Short mmCIF file of N, CA and C in Angstrom, two decimals:
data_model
loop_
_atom_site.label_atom_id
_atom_site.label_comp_id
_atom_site.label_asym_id
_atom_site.label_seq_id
_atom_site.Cartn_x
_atom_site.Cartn_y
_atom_site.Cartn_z
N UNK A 888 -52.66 285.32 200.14
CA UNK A 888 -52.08 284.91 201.41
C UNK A 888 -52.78 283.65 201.92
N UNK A 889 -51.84 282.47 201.83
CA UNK A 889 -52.06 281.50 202.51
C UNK A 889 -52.49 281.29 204.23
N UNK A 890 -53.67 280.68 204.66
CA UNK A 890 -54.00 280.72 206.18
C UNK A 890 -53.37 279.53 206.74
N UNK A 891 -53.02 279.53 207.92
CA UNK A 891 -51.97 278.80 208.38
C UNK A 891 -53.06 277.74 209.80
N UNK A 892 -52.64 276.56 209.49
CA UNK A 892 -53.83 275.65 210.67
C UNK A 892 -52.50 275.27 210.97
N UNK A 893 -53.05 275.36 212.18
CA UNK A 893 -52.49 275.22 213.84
C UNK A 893 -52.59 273.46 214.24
N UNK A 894 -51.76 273.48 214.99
CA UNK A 894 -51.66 272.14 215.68
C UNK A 894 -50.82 271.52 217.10
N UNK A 895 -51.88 270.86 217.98
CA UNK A 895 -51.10 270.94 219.09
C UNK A 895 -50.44 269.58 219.72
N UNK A 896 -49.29 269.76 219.92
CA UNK A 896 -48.68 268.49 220.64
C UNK A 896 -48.43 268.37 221.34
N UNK A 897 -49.29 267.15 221.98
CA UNK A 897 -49.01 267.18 224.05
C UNK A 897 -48.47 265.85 223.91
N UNK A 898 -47.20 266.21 224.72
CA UNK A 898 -45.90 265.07 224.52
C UNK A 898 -44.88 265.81 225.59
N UNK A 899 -44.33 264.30 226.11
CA UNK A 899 -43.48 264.92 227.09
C UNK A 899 -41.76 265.32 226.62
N UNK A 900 -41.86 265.31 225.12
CA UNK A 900 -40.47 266.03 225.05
C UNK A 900 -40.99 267.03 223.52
N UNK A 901 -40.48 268.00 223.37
CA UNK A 901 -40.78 269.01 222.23
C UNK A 901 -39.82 268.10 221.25
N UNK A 902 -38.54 267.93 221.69
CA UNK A 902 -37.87 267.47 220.94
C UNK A 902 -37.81 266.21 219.48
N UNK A 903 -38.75 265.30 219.92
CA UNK A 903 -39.99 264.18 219.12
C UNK A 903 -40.30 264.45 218.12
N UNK A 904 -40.71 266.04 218.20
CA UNK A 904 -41.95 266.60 217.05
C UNK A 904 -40.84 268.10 216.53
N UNK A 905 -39.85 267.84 216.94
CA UNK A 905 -38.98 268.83 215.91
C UNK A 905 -38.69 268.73 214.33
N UNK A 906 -38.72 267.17 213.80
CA UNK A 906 -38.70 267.20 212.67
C UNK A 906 -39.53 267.36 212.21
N UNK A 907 -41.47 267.16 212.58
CA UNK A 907 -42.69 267.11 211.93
C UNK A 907 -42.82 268.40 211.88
N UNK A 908 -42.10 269.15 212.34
CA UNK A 908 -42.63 270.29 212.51
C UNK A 908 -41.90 271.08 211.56
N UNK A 909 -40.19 270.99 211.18
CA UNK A 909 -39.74 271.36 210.04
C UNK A 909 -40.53 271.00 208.96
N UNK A 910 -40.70 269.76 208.99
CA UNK A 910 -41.46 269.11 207.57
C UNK A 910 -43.35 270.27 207.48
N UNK A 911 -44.15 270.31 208.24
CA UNK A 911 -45.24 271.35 208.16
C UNK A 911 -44.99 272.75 208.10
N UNK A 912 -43.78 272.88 208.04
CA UNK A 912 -43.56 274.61 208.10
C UNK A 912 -43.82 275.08 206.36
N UNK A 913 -43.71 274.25 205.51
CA UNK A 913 -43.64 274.44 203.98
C UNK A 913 -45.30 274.56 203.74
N UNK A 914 -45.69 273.55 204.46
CA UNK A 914 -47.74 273.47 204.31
C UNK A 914 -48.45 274.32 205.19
N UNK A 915 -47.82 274.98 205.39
CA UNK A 915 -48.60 276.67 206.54
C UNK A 915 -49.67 275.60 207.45
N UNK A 916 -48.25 274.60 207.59
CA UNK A 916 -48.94 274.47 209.11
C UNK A 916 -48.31 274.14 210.51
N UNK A 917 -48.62 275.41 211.59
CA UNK A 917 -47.87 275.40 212.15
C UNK A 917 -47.62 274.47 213.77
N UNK A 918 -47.28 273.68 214.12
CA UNK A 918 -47.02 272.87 215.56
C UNK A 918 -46.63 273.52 216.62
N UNK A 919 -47.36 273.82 217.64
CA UNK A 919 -47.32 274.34 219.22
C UNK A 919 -46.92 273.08 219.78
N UNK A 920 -46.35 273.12 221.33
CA UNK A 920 -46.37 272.21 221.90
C UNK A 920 -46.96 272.56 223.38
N UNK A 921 -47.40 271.49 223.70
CA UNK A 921 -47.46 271.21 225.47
C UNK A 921 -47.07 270.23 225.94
N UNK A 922 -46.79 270.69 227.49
CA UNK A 922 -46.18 268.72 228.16
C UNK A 922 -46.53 268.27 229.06
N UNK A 923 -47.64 268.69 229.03
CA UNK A 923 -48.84 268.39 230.15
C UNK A 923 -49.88 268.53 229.41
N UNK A 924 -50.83 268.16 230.30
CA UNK A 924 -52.70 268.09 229.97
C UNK A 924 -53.01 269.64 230.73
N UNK A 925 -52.42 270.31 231.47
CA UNK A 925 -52.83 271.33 232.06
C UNK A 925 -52.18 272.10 231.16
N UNK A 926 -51.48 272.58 230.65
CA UNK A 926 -50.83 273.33 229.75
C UNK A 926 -51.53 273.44 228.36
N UNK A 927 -51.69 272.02 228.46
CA UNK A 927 -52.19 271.85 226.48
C UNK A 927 -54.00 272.54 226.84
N UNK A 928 -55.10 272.44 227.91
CA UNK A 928 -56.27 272.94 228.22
C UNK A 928 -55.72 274.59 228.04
N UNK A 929 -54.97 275.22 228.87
CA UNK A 929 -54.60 276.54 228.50
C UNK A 929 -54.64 277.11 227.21
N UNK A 930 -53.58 275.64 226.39
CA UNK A 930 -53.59 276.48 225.11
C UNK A 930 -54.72 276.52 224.40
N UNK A 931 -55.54 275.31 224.57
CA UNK A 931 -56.47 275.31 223.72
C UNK A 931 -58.08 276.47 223.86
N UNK A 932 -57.53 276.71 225.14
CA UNK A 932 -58.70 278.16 225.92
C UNK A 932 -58.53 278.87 224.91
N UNK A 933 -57.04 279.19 224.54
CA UNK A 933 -56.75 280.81 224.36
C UNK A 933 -56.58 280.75 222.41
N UNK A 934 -56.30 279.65 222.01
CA UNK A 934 -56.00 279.09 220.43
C UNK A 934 -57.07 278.26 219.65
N UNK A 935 -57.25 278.49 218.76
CA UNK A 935 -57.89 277.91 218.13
C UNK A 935 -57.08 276.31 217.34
N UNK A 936 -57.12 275.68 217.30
CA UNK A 936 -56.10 274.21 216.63
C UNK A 936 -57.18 273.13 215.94
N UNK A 937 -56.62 272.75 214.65
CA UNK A 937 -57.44 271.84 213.64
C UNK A 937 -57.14 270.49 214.24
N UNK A 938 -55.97 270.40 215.15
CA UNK A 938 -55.89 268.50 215.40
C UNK A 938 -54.85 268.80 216.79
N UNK A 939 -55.51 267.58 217.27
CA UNK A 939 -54.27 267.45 219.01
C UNK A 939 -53.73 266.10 218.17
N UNK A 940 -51.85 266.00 218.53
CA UNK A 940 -51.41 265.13 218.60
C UNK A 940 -51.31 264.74 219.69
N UNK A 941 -51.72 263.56 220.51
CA UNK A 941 -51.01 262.81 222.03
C UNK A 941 -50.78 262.05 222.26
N UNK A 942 -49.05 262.64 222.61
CA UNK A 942 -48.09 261.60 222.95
C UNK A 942 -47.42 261.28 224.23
N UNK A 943 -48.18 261.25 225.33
CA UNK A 943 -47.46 261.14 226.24
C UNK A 943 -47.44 259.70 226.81
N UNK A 944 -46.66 259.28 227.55
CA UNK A 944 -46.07 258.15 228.09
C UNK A 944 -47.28 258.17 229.21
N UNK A 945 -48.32 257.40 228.92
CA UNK A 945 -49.50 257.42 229.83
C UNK A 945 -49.94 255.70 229.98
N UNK A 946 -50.40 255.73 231.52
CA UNK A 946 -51.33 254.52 231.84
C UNK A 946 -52.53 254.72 230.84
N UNK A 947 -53.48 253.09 230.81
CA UNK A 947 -54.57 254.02 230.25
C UNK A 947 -55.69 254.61 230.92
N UNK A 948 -55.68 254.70 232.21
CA UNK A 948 -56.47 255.57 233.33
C UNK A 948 -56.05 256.84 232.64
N UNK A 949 -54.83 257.39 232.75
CA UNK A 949 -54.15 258.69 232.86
C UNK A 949 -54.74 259.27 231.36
N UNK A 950 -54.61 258.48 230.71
CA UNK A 950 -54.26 258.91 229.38
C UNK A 950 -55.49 259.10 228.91
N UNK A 951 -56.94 258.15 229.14
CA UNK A 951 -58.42 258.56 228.77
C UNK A 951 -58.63 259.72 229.70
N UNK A 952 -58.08 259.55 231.01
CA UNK A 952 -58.71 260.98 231.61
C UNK A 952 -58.52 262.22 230.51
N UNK A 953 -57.12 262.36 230.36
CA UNK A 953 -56.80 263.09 229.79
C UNK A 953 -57.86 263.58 228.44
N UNK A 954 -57.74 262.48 227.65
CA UNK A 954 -58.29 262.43 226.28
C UNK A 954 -59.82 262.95 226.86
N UNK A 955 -60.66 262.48 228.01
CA UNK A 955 -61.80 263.13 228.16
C UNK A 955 -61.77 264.76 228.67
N UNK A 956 -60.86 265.13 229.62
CA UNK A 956 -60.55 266.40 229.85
C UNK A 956 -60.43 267.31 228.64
N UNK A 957 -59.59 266.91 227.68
CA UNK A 957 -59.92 267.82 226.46
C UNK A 957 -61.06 267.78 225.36
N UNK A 958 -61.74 266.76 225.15
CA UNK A 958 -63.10 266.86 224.63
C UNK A 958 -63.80 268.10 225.18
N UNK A 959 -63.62 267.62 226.35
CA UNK A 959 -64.65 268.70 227.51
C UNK A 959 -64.50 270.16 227.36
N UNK A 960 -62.94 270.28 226.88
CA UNK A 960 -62.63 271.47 226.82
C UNK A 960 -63.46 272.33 225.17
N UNK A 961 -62.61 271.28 224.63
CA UNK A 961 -63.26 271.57 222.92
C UNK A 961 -62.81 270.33 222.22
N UNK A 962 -64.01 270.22 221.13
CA UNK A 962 -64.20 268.78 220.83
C UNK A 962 -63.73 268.22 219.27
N UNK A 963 -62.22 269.03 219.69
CA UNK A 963 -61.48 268.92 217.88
C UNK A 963 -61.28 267.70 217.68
N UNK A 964 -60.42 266.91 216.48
CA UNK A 964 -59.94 265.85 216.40
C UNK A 964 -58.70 265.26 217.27
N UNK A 965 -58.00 264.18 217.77
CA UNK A 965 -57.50 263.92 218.66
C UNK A 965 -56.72 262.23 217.85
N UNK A 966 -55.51 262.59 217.64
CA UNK A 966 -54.69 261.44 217.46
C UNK A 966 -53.94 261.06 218.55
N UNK A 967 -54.07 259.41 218.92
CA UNK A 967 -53.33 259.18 220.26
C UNK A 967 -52.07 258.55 219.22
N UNK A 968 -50.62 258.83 220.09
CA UNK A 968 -49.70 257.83 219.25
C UNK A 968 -48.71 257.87 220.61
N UNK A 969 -48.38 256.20 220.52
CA UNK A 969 -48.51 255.87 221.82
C UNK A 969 -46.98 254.32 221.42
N UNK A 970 -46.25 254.13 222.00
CA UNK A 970 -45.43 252.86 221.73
C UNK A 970 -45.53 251.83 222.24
N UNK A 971 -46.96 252.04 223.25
CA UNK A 971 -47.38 250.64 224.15
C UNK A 971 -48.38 250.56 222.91
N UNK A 972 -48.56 248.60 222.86
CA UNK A 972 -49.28 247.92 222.03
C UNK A 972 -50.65 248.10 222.40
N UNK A 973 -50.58 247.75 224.05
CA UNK A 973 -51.40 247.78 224.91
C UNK A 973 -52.72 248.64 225.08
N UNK A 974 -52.20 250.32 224.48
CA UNK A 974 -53.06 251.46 224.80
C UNK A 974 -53.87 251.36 223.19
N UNK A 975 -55.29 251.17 223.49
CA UNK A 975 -56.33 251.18 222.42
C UNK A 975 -57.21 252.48 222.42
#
C-alpha cells in the first residue's frame, strides 16, 4: 500500500487547481484546498501537508504577511505562483 502526500492550495478559486489535481490523483497525491489564509492555518493545525501552493491575488504586504503567518504556523515548503511580474 502506497502512502499518499498531501497538499495544500490557498487560492481564491478551487476551480484553477481542478486539473492538477486530476493529474496527482494517479501519484497518491492528494490536493486540499483553502481560500483564505485563515482557513488554510486551520487546515494546516489539524493536517499534516508536504507543500503549500499560493495562489492568491495578493498585494505584496498581504501576501508576505500571509507567507509569514504560515511559517509561524509550520515551516513546510511554500510555492508562491502569482501572474503579477511584480510579486518576488
Amino acid at each position: 500500500m502506497k502512502m499518499t502526500k498531501d497538499i495544500l492550495a490557498i487560492s481564491c478559486s478551487a476551480e484553477s487547481f481542478r486539473d492538477i489535481q486530476n493529474r496527482l490523483v494517479s501519484a497518491n497525491i492528494k490536493l486540499y484546498h483553502a481560500d483564505s489564509i485563515e482557513e488554510a492555518i486551520c487546515k494546516i493545525q489539524m493536517h499534516s501537508f508536504c507543500l503549500i501552493l499560493f495562489d492568491i491575488p495578493f498585494s505584496e504586504e498581504e501576501g508576505m504577511n500571509g507567507i509569514s503567518v504560515i511559517r509561524q504556523t509550520n515551516p513546510m515548503p511554500i510555492m508562491v505562483l502569482s501572474e503579477n511580474a511584480d510579486v518576488a
